[in-house]
Coordinates of C-alpha atoms in Angstrom, one line a residue:
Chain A
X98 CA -7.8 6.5 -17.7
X99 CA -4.9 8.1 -16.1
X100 CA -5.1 6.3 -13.0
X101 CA -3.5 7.9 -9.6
X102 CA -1.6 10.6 -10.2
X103 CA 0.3 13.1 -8.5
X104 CA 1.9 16.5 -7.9
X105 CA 4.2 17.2 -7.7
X106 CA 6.7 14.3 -8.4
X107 CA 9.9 15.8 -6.2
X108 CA 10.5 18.5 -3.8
X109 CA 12.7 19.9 -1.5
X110 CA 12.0 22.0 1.2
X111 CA 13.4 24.1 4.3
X112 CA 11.9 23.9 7.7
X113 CA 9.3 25.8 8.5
X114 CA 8.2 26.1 4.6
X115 CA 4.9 24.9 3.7
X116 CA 3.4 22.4 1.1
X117 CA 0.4 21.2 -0.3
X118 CA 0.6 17.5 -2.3
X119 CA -2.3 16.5 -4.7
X120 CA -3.4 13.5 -5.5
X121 CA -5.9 13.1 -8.8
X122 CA -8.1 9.8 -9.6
X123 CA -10.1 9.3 -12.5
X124 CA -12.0 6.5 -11.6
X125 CA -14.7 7.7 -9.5
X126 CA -13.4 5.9 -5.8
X127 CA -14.7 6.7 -3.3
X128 CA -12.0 6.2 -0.6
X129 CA -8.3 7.5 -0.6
X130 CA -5.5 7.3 1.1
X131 CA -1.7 9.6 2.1
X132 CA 0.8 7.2 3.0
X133 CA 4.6 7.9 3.7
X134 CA 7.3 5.8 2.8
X135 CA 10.6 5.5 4.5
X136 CA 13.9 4.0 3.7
X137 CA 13.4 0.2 4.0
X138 CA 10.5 0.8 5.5
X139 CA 6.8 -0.5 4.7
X140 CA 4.2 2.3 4.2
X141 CA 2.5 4.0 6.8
X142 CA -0.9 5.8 6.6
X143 CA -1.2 9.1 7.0
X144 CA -4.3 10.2 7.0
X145 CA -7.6 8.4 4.8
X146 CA -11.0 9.6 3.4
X147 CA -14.4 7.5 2.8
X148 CA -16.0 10.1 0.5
X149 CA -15.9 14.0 -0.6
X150 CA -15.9 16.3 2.4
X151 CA -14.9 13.8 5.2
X152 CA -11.2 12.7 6.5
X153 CA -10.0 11.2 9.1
X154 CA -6.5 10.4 10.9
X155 CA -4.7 7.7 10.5
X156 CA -1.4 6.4 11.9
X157 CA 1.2 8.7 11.5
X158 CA -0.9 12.0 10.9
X159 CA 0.8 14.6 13.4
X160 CA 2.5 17.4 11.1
X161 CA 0.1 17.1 8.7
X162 CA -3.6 18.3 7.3
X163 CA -5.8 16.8 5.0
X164 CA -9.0 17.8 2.5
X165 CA -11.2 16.1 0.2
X166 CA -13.2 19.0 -1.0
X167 CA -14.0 16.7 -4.6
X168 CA -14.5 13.5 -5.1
X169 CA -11.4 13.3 -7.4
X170 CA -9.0 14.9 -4.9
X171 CA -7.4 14.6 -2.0
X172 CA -4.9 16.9 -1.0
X173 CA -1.6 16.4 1.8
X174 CA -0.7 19.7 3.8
X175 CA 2.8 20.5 5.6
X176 CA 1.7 23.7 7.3
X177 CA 5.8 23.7 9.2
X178 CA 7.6 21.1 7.3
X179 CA 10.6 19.5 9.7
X180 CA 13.5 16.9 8.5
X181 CA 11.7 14.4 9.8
X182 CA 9.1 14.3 7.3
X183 CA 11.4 13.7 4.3
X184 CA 9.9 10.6 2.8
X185 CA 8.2 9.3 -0.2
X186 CA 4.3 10.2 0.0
X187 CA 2.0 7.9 -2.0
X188 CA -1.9 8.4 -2.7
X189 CA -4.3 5.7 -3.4
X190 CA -7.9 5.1 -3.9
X191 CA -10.4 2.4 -3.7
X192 CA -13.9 1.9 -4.1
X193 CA -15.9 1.1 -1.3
X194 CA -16.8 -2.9 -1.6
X195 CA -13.2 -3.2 -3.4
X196 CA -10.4 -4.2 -1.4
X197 CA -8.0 -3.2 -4.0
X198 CA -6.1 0.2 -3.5
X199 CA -4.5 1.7 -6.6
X200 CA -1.5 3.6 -5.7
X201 CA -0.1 6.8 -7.9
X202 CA 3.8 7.1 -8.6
X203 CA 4.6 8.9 -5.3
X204 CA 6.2 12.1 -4.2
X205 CA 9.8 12.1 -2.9
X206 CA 10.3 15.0 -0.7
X207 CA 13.3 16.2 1.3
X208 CA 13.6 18.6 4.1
X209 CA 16.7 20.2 4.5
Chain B
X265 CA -6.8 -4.7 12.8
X266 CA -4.8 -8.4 12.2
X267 CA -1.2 -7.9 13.0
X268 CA 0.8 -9.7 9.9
X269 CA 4.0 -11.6 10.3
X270 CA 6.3 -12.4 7.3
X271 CA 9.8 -13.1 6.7
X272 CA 12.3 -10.0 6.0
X273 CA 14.1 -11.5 3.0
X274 CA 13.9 -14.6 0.8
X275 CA 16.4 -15.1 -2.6
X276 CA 15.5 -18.0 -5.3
X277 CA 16.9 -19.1 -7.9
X278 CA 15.2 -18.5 -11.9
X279 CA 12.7 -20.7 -13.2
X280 CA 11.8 -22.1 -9.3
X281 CA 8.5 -21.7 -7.8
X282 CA 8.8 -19.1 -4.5
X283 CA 5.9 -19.4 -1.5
X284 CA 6.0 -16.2 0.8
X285 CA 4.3 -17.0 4.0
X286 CA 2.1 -14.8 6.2
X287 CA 1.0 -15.1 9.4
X288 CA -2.1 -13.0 10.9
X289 CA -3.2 -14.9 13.7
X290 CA -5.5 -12.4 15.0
X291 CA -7.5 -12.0 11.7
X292 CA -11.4 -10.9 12.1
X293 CA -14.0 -12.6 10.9
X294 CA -14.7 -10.4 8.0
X295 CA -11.4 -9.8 7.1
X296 CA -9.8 -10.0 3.4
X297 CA -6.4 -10.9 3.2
X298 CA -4.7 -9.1 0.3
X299 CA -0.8 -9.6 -1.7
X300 CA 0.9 -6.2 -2.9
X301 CA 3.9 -5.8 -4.7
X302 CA 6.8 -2.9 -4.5
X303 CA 9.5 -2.2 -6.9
X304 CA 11.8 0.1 -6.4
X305 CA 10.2 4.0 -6.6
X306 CA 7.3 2.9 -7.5
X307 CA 4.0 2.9 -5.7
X308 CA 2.7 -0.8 -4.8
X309 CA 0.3 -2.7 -7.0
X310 CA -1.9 -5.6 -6.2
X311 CA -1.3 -8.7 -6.7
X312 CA -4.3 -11.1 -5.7
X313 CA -6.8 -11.2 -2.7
X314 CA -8.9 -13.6 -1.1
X315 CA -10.8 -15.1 1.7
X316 CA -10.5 -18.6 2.1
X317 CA -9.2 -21.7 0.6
X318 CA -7.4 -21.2 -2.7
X319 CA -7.5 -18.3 -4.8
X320 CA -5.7 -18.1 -8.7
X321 CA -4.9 -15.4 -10.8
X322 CA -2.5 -15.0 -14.0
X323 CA 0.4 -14.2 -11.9
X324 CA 0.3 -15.9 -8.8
X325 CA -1.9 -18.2 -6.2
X326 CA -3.1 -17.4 -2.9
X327 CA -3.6 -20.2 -0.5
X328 CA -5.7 -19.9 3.0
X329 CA -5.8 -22.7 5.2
X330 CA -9.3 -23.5 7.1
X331 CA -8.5 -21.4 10.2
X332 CA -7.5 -18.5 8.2
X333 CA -4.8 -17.3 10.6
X334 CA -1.8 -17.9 7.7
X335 CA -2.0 -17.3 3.9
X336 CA 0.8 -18.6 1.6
X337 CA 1.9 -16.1 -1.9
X338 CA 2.9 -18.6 -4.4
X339 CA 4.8 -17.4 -7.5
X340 CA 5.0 -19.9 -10.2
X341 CA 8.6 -20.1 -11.8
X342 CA 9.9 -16.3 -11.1
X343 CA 12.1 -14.6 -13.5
X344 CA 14.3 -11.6 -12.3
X345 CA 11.4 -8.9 -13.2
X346 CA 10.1 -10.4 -10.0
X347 CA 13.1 -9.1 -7.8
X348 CA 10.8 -6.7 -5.3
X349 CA 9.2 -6.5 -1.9
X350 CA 6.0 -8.7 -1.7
X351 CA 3.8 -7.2 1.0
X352 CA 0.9 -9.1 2.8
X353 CA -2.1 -7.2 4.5
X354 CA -5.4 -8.3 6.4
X355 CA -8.4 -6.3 6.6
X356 CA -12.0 -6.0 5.9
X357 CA -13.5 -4.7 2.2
X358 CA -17.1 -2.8 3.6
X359 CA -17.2 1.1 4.0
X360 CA -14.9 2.6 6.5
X361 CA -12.5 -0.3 6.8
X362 CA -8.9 0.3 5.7
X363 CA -5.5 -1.4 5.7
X364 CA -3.4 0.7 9.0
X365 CA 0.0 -0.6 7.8
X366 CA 1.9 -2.7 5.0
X367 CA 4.6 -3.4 7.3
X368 CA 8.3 -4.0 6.3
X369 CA 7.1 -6.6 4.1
X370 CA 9.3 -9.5 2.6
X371 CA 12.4 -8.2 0.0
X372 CA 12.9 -11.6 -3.4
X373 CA 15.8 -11.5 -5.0
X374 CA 15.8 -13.8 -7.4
X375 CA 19.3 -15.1 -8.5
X376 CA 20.1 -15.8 -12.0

C-alpha cells in the first residue's frame, strides 16, 4: 500500500495562475481531508469530504474549490492563486468509525 | 468542537521520561481525544488515542483523568529521534465528525 500520496510535491506559482493538487489513497477511506500548513503554525483545514461526490467547507476554505469525484481522490483547486496562500497543503484520510487520519507527504507551494 | 490547550515548548534531557499536558475543558461527551506527531516536512502521524482512563501503546501512554477535561502524552525515556511537535486533538470518531484544527501544538527538544 502506498498510503497518502500526493502531487505534485513543490510548486511555485504567480498570482492569478491556477492549480489543481491531488491527493491519492489506497486504502479505501472513506473521509479526507486539505489542510494548510504555515510557518510555526499548526494545521488548518481547508476543506473535508465524508464520501465520493460530497464536500464540504471547513475552516479556512475561501480561495479555494474542492472535488471528490472517486472514492480514491480528492482534489485542492486555486482558481486565482494570491501570496497569501503559499503554505504547505497536506491530505489525509480516515475511515469512518476510525479516528485515525493518515496524512500524505505534503505539497510546499509558493506564490510569488 | 473542544478547544485544546497545551504548552508551546518543552526541552528534556535523553533517557528521561517527558509528560505533555492537554487541556480541553469543553470536551463532548462523545468525544475521542487523539496524540499526533510532526517532524519537520513531514505530514503528522498518529501516535495513540483514547477515551478514558489509561491507554498504552509501543511508543507512548495516554492518561485521562475521570472528568475527561485534561489528557497527559507520556513518552517513556525519549531519545533525540523524538525532537518534534507533539499535537493534541479532541473530537468525536462517528460519520461526519472531524478534527477543525491541530493548533500550534507543543515543539520537544530533547537535549543530549
Amino acid at each position: 500500500n502506498a498510503g497518502v500520496t500526493q502531487t505534485p510535491k513543490f510548486r511555485v506559482l504567480k498570482t492569478g495562475q491556477s492549480m489543481t493538487l491531488l491527493c491519492a489513497q489506497d486504502m479505501n477511506h472513506e473521509y479526507m481531508y486539505w489542510y494548510r500548513q504555515d510557518p510555526g503554525m499548526g494545521l488548518r483545514l481547508i476543506h473535508y469530504s465524508v464520501g465520493e461526490g460530497t464536500t464540504a467547507k471547513g475552516e479556512v476554505p475561501d480561495g479555494y474549490n474542492v472535488s471528490r469525484l472517486k472514492k480514491q481522490n480528492f482534489l485542492l483547486g486555486l482558481e486565482s492563486a494570491a501570496p497569501s496562500q503559499t503554505s504547505v497543503y497536506f491530505c489525509a484520510s480516515r475511515t469512518r468509525g476510525g479516528g485515525e487520519q493518515y496524512f500524505g507527504p505534503g505539497t510546499r507551494l509558493t506564490v510569488t | 468542537l473542544a478547544k485544546t490547550t497545551q504548552p508551546i515548548s518543552m526541552d528534556s534531557y535523553e533517557g528521561q521520561e517527558v509528560n505533555i499536558t492537554c487541556s480541553h475543558n469543553n470536551i463532548a461527551t462523545n468525544d475521542y481525544i487523539t496524540w499526533y506527531q510532526q517532524f519537520p516536512s513531514q505530514g503528522p502521524r498518529f501516535i495513540i488515542q483514547g477515551y478514558k482512563t489509561k491507554v498504552t501503546n509501543e511508543v507512548a501512554s495516554l492518561f485521562i483523568p475521570a472528568d475527561r477535561k485534561s489528557s497527559t502524552l507520556s513518552l517513556p525515556r525519549v531519545s533525540l529521534s523524538d525532537t518534534a511537535v507533539y499535537y493534541c486533538l479532541v473530537g468525536g470518531k462517528g460519520a461526519g465528525s472531524y478534527q477543525l484544527t491541530f493548533g500550534k501544538g507543543t515543539k520537544l527538544s530533547v537535549i543530549p
